[in-house]
XYZ file of C-alpha atoms in Angstrom:
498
model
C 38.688 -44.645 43.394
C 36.310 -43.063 40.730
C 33.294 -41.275 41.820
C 29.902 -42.687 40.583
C 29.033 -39.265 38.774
C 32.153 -37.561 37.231
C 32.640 -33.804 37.052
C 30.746 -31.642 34.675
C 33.594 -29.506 32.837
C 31.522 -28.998 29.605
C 31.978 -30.041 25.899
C 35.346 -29.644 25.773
C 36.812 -31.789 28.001
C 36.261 -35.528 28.585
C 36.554 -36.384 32.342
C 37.806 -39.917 32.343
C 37.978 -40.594 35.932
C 39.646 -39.260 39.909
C 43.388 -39.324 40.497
C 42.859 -37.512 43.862
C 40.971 -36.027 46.376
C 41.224 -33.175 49.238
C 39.495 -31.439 51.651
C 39.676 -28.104 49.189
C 39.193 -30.075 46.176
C 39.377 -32.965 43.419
C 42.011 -33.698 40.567
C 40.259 -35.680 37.678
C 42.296 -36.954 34.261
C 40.585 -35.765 31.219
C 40.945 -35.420 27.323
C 41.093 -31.968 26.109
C 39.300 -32.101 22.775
C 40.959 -28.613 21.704
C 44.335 -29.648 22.346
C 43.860 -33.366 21.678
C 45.485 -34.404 24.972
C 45.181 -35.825 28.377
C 45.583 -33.468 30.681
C 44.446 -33.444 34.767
C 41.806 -31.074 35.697
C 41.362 -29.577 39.597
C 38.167 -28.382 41.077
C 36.792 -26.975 43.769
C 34.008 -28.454 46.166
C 33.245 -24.984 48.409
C 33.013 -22.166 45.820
C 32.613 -19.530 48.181
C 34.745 -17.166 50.235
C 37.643 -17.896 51.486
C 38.030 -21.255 49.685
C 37.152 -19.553 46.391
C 39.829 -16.752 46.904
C 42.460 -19.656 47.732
C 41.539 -21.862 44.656
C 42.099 -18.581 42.196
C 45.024 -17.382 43.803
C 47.136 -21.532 43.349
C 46.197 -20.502 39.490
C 47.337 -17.081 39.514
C 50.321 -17.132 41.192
C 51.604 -19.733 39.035
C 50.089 -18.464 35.826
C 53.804 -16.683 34.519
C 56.116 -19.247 36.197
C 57.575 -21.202 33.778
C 60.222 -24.029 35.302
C 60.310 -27.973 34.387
C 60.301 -28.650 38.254
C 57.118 -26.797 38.800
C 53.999 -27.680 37.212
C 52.640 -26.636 34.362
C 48.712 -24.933 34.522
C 46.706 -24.362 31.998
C 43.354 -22.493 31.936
C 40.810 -21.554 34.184
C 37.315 -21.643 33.728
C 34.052 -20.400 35.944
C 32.412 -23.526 35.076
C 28.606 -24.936 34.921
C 29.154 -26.100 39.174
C 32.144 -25.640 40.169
C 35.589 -23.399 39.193
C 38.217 -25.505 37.575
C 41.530 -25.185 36.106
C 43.632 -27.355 34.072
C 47.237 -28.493 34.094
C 49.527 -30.795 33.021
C 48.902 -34.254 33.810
C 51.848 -36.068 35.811
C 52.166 -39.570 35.846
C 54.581 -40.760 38.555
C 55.231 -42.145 41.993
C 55.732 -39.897 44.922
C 59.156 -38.476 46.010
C 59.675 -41.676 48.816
C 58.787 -43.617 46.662
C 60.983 -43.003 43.757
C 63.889 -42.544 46.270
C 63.530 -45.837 48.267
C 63.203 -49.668 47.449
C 60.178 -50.325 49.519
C 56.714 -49.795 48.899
C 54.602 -48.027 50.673
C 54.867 -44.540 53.568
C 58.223 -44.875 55.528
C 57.279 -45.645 59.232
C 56.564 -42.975 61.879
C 58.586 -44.282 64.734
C 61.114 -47.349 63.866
C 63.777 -46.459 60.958
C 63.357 -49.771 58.696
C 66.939 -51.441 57.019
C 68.373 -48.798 54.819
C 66.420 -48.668 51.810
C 67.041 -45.952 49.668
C 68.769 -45.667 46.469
C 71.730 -42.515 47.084
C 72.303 -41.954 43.244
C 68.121 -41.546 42.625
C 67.835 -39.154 45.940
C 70.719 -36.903 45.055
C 68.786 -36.548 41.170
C 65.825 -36.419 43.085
C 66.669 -33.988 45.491
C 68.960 -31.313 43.485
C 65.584 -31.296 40.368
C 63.376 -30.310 44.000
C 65.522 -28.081 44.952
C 65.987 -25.820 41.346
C 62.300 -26.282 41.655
C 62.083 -24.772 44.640
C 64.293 -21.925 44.403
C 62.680 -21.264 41.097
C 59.155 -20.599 42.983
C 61.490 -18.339 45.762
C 63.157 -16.496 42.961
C 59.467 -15.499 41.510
C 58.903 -14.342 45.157
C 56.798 -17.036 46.449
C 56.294 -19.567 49.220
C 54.868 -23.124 48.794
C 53.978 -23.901 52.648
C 53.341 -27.769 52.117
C 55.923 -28.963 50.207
C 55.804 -32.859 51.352
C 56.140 -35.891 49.852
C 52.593 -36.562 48.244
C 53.273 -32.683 46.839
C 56.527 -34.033 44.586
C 56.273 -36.715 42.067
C 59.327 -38.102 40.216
C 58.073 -39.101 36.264
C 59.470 -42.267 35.089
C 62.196 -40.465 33.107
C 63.315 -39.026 36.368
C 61.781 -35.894 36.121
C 61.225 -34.267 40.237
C 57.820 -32.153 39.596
C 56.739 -29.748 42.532
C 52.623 -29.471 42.610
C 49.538 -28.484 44.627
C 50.494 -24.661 45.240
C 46.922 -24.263 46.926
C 48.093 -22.426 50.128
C 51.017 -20.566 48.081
C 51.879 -17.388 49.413
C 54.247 -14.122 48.970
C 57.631 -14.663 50.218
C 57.107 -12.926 53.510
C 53.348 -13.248 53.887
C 51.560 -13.877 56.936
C 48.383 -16.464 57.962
C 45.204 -15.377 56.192
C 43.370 -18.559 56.899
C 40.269 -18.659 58.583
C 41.331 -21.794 59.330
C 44.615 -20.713 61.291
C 47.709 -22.540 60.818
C 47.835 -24.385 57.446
C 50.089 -26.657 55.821
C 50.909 -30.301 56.584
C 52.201 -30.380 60.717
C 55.035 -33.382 60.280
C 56.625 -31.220 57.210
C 56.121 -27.553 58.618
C 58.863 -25.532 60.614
C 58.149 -24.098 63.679
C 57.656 -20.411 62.491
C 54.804 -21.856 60.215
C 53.452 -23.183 62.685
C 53.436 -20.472 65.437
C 51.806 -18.331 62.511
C 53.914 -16.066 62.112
C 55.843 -14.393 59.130
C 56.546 -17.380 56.211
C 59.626 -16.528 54.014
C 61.632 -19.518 52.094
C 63.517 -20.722 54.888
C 59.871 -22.756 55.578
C 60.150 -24.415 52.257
C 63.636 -25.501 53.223
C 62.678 -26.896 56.261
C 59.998 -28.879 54.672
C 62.773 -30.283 52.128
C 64.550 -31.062 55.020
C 62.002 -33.254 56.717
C 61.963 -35.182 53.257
C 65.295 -35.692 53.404
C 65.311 -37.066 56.612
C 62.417 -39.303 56.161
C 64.261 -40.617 52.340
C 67.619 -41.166 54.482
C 66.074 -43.061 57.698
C 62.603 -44.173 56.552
C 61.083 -42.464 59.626
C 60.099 -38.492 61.120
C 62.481 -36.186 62.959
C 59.785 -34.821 65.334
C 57.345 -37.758 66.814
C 54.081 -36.595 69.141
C 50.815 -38.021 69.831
C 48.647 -34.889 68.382
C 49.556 -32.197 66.184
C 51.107 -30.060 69.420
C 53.183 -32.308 70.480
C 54.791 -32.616 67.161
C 54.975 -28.133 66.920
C 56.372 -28.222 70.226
C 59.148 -31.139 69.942
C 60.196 -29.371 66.566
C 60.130 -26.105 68.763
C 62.194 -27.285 71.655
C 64.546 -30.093 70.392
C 67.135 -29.834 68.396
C 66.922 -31.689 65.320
C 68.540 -35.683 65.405
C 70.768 -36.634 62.970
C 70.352 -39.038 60.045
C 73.295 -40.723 60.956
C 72.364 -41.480 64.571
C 69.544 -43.527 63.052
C 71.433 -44.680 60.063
C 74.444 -45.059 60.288
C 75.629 -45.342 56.990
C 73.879 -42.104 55.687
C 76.892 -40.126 53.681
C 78.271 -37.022 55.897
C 77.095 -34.441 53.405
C 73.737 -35.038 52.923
C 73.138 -35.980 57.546
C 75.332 -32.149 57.641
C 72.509 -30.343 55.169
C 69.354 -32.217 56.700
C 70.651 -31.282 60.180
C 71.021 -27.319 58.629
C 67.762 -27.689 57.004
C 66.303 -28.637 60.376
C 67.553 -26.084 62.537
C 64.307 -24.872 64.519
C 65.374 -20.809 64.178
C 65.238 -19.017 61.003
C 68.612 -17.699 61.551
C 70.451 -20.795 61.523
C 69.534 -22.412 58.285
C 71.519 -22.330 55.788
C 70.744 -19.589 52.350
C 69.155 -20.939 49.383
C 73.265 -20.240 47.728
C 74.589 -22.188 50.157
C 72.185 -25.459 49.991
C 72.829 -25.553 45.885
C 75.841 -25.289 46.497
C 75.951 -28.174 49.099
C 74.158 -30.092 46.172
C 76.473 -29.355 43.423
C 73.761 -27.342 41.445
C 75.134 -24.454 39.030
C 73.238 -22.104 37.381
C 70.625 -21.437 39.121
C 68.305 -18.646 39.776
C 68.797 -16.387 42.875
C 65.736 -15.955 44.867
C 64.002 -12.731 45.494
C 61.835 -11.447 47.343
C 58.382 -9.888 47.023
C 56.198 -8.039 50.026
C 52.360 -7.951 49.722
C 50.886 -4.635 50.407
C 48.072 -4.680 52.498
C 46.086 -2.261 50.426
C 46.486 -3.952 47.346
C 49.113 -6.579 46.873
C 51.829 -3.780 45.663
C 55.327 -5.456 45.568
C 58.499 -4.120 46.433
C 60.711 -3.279 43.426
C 63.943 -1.453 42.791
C 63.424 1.921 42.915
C 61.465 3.843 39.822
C 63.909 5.546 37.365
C 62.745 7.902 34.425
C 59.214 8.522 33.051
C 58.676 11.205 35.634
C 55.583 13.095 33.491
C 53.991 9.868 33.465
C 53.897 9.843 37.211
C 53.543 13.209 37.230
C 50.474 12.882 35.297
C 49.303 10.224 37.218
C 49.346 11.942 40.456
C 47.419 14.966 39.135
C 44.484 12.721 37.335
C 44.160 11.343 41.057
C 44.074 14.595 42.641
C 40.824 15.496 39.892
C 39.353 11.998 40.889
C 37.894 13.656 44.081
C 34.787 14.070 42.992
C 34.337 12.271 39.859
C 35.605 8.991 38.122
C 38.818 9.168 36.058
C 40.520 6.502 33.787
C 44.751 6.618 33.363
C 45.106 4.229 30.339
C 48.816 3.360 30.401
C 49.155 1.839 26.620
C 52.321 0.433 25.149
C 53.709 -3.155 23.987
C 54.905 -5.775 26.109
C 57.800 -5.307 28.191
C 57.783 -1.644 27.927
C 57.094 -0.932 31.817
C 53.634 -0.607 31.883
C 52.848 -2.256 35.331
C 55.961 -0.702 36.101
C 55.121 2.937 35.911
C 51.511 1.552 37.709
C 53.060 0.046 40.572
C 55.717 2.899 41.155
C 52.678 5.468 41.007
C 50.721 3.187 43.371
C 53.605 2.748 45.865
C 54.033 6.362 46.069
C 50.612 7.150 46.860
C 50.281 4.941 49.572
C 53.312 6.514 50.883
C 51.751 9.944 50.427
C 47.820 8.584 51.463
C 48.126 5.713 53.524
C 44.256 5.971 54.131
C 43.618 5.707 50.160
C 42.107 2.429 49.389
C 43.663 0.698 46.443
C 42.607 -2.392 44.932
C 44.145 -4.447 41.868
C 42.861 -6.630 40.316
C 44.828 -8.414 36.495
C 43.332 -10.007 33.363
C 44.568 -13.140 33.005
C 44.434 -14.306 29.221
C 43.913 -18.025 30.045
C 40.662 -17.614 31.935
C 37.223 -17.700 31.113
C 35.766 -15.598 34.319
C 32.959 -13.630 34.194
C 33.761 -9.581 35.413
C 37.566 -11.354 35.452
C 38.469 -7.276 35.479
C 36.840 -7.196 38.776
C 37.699 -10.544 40.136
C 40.955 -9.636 41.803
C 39.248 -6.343 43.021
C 36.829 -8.198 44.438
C 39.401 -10.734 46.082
C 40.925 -7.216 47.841
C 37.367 -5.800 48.682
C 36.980 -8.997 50.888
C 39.877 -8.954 52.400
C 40.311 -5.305 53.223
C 36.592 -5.480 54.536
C 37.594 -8.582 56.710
C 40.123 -6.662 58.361
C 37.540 -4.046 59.551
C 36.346 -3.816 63.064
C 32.366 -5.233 62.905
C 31.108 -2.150 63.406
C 32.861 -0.285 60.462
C 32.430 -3.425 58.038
C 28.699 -3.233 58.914
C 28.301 0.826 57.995
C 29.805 0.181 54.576
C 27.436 -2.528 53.759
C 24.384 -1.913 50.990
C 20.986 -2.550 51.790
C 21.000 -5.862 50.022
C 24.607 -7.807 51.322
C 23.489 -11.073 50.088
C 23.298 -9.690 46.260
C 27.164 -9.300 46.839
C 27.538 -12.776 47.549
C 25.821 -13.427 44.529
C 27.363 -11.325 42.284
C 31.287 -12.176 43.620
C 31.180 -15.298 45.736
C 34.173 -14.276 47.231
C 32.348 -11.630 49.395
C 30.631 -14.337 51.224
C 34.273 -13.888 53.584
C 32.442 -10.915 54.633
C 30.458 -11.471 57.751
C 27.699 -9.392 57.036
C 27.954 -10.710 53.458
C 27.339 -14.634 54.250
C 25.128 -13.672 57.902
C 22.688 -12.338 55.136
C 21.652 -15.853 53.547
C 20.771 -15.826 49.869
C 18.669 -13.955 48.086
C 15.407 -14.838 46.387
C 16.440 -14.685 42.556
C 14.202 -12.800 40.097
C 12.778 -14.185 37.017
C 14.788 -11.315 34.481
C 18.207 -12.333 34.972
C 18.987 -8.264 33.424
C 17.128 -7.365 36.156
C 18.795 -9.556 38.719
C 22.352 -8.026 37.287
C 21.076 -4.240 37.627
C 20.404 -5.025 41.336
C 23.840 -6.754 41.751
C 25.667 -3.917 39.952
C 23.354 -1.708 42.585
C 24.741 -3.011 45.362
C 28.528 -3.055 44.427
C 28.135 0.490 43.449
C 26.534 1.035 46.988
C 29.264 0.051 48.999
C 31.923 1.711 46.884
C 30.226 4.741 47.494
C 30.063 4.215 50.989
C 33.804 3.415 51.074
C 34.620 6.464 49.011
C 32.923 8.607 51.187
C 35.368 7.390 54.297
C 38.469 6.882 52.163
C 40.332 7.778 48.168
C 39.727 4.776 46.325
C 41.730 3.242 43.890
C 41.514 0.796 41.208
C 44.306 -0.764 39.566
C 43.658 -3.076 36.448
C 46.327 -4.673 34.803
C 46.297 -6.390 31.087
C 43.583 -5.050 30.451
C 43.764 -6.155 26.598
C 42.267 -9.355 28.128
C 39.074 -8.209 29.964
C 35.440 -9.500 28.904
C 32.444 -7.660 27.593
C 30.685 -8.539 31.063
C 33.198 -6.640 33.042
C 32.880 -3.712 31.043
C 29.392 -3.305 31.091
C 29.782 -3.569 35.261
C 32.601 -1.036 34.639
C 30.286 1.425 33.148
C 27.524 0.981 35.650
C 29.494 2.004 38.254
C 30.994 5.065 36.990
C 28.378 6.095 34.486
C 25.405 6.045 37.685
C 23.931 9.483 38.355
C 25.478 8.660 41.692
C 28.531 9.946 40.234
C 31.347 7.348 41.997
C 34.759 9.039 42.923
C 36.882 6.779 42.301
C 40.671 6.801 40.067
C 41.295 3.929 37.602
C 44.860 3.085 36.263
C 44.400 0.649 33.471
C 47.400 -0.917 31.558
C 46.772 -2.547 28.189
C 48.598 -3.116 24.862
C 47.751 -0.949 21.733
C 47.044 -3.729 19.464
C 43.596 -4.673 21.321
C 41.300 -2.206 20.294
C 37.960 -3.072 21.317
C 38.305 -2.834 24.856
C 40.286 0.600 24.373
C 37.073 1.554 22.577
C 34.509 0.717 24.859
C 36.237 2.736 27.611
C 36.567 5.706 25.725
C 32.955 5.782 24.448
């Protein structure tokens, strides 16, 4: 149902009404007057902390995966109220519904007659599945894949969306909130917290099919627990103890799909295979650092005086700020020779500090050079006993919050309230810039900081001018800044050098 007062995006878009709502968010249709096209448009309702730092991440971690399973995004804008991002809008029906004759969510407890239609589930099901080891190849986890998150088009088309609690392909809980995802759909490790690779995916996928072949749950329970801990302690039932009828290859890969441990499910090779799929991507894998979001690679051939070079500019960084602009076209291995340098030093420092942060071309964010770095700030402080959180802290918290929402994760940060606003808004930046200088001093002094920026080409003037506040202080910041950009930009190349 519409809301009375539709969202605000500004001139360019005309919000035409709700297709859905969440607990993080809402997903409105809209024209787009520069494209001239309907397209859907999410936003957020809590633009703060750790909801903010979510809501970012669902667009960035999809921005470069390209796959006609997997939605398409669009932009993402700061907005007048709220962030926002665009997409491409779906029409369809949801993945149960596409797949069986009834209208309507299958029943919890009694299987209904069979219902389903074999030749649209197997479609259905091997389109999900490329879509799903597309994500895993790209080296990310979904965590709530589930029948509301997959709608089938009316040409047939299986679409995967709502990548909101997305995550690297061996990450860990970060939620405040603990355990996330959708409890009937989530396997057991998800749900103990504990490490998420792709197996989880599968085992949501397998929970689909199970509910597509019977019409009803494998795991039943009063409350949430009793659902993690029949999943935990039961084997899974077969579809064809239920159904009868349900063909023997499809009961043997929801039983393997199923399997409570890890261990026993079967490889993403094996359950293409099992569906007849051929040329498909292999997944890979890709580990988050915890100082920085590094991610494992093959190891680093050639270009040994860049890292050479790299490695001395940090060791002159001691004391004073230093830039490493790493120039070249695309596809050249800039972020290559960045992340090979970066992996090294933690090796060599693993007290150094590093924080990364990317320009993404399709958003309009203010300081969007800082926005990632900001994202890591947060979470690096968060993981801080009290005590040292509190010592690196400015005199001012609450003008972090102000100036990066996203800080507001940070006890002291959000414990401080706001902050009475001043009537010069230059004024009210210098004292923002103040206090983000301020704590990155304070860090420094404990710790080697790094900065990583990446696409750099695509930075804003705002995040520039913070850029030279920070090093250009009397204050004199130590701090070493690997930049990657591509020749053909100029003007940012120009302000740094000035």
């Amino acid at each position: 149902m519409a809301t009375d007062v539709l969202f605000d995006a500004g001139p360019r878009f005309e919000v035409r009404r709700e297709l859905g709502a969440g607990g993080m968010g809402v997903v409105y249709e809209a024209f787009d007057r520069d494209l001239g096209e309907l397209i859907a448009l999410k936003t957020l309702r809590r633009a703060a902390g750790q909801w903010l730092a979510r809501f970012k991440h669902e667009f960035r971690a999809l921005h470069d995966v390209a796959h006609p399973n997997i939605v398409t995004l669009g932009e993402f804008f700061d907005g007048a109220s709220e962030p926002f991002f665009t997409m491409e809008l779906v029409r369809g029906v949801s993945f149960l519904e596409h797949v069986r004759a009834f209208e309507g969510a299958p029943a919890r407890h009694a299987a209904p007659p069979v219902a389903y239609d074999e030749a649209r589930l197997r479609a259905a099901l091997r389109q999900l599945a490329l879509g799903v080891s597309a994500l895993h190849a790209a080296g990310m986890v979904h965590r709530d894949i589930k029948p509301s998150n997959v709608l089938v088009a009316p040409d047939g088309r299986v679409v995967l969306l709502d990548f909101g609690l997305v995550a690297g392909a061996t990450a860990r809980h970060e939620s405040a909130d603990g355990v996330v995802g959708t409890v009937a759909y989530m396997a057991p490790e998800q749900a103990l917290s504990g490490e998420v690779t792709p197996a989880a995916d599968w085992y949501s996928l397998g929970v689909m099919l199970f509910e597509a072949l019977t019409g009803s749950l494998p795991h039943d329970g009063n409350t949430a627990f009793e659902i993690i801990l029949d999943k935990q302690r039961h084997e899974p039932p077969r579809p064809r103890q239920r159904v009868d009828i349900v063909p023997l290859d499809l009961d043997e890969l929801c039983v393997g799909l199923l399997q409570p441990h890890v261990r026993d499910r079967p490889q993403a090779g094996a359950i293409l295979d099992a569906l007849s799929i051929r040329g498909r991507a292999t997944p890979t894998r890709a580990l988050s650092s915890a100082r920085g979001g590094l991610r494992e690679s093959a190891p680093f051939v050639g270009r040994l005086d860049q890292l050479r070079q790299l490695h001395d500019g940090f060791r002159r960084s001691r004391d004073v700020a230093l830039i490493y602009l790493i120039e070249g076209v695309s596809g050249v291995g800039k972020s290559q020779l960045a992340e090979a340098f970066l992996e090294e030093l933690v090796c060599e420092d693993p007290d150094a500090v590093v924080l990364s942060s990317r320009c993404y071309e399709r958003e309009a964010v203010t300081y969007k050079a800082f926005d990632g770095i900001a994202v890591e700030l947060s979470r690096y402080v968060t993981q801080l006993p009290p005590a040292q959180a509190a010592a690196l802290m400015p005199r001012r918290p609450a003008l972090l919050g102000r100036l990066f929402p996203v800080l507001k994760r940070v006890e002291a940060v959000a414990a401080a309230g706001e902050i009475q606003p001043v009537a010069d808004p230059q004024r009210q930046r210098i004292r923002m810039f103040a206090a983000l200088r301020e704590l990155f001093l304070r860090l420094a002094e404990r710790h080697r900081l790094i900065w990583y920026i990446d696409d750099l080409q695509w930075t804003d003037a705002d995040s520039l001018v913070l850029l030279q506040e920070l090093i250009a202080h009397e204050d004199r910041l130590p701090v070493f800044i690997v930049a990657t950009m591509r020749p053909a930009e100029d003007a940012p190349r120009q302000a740094l050098l000035a």
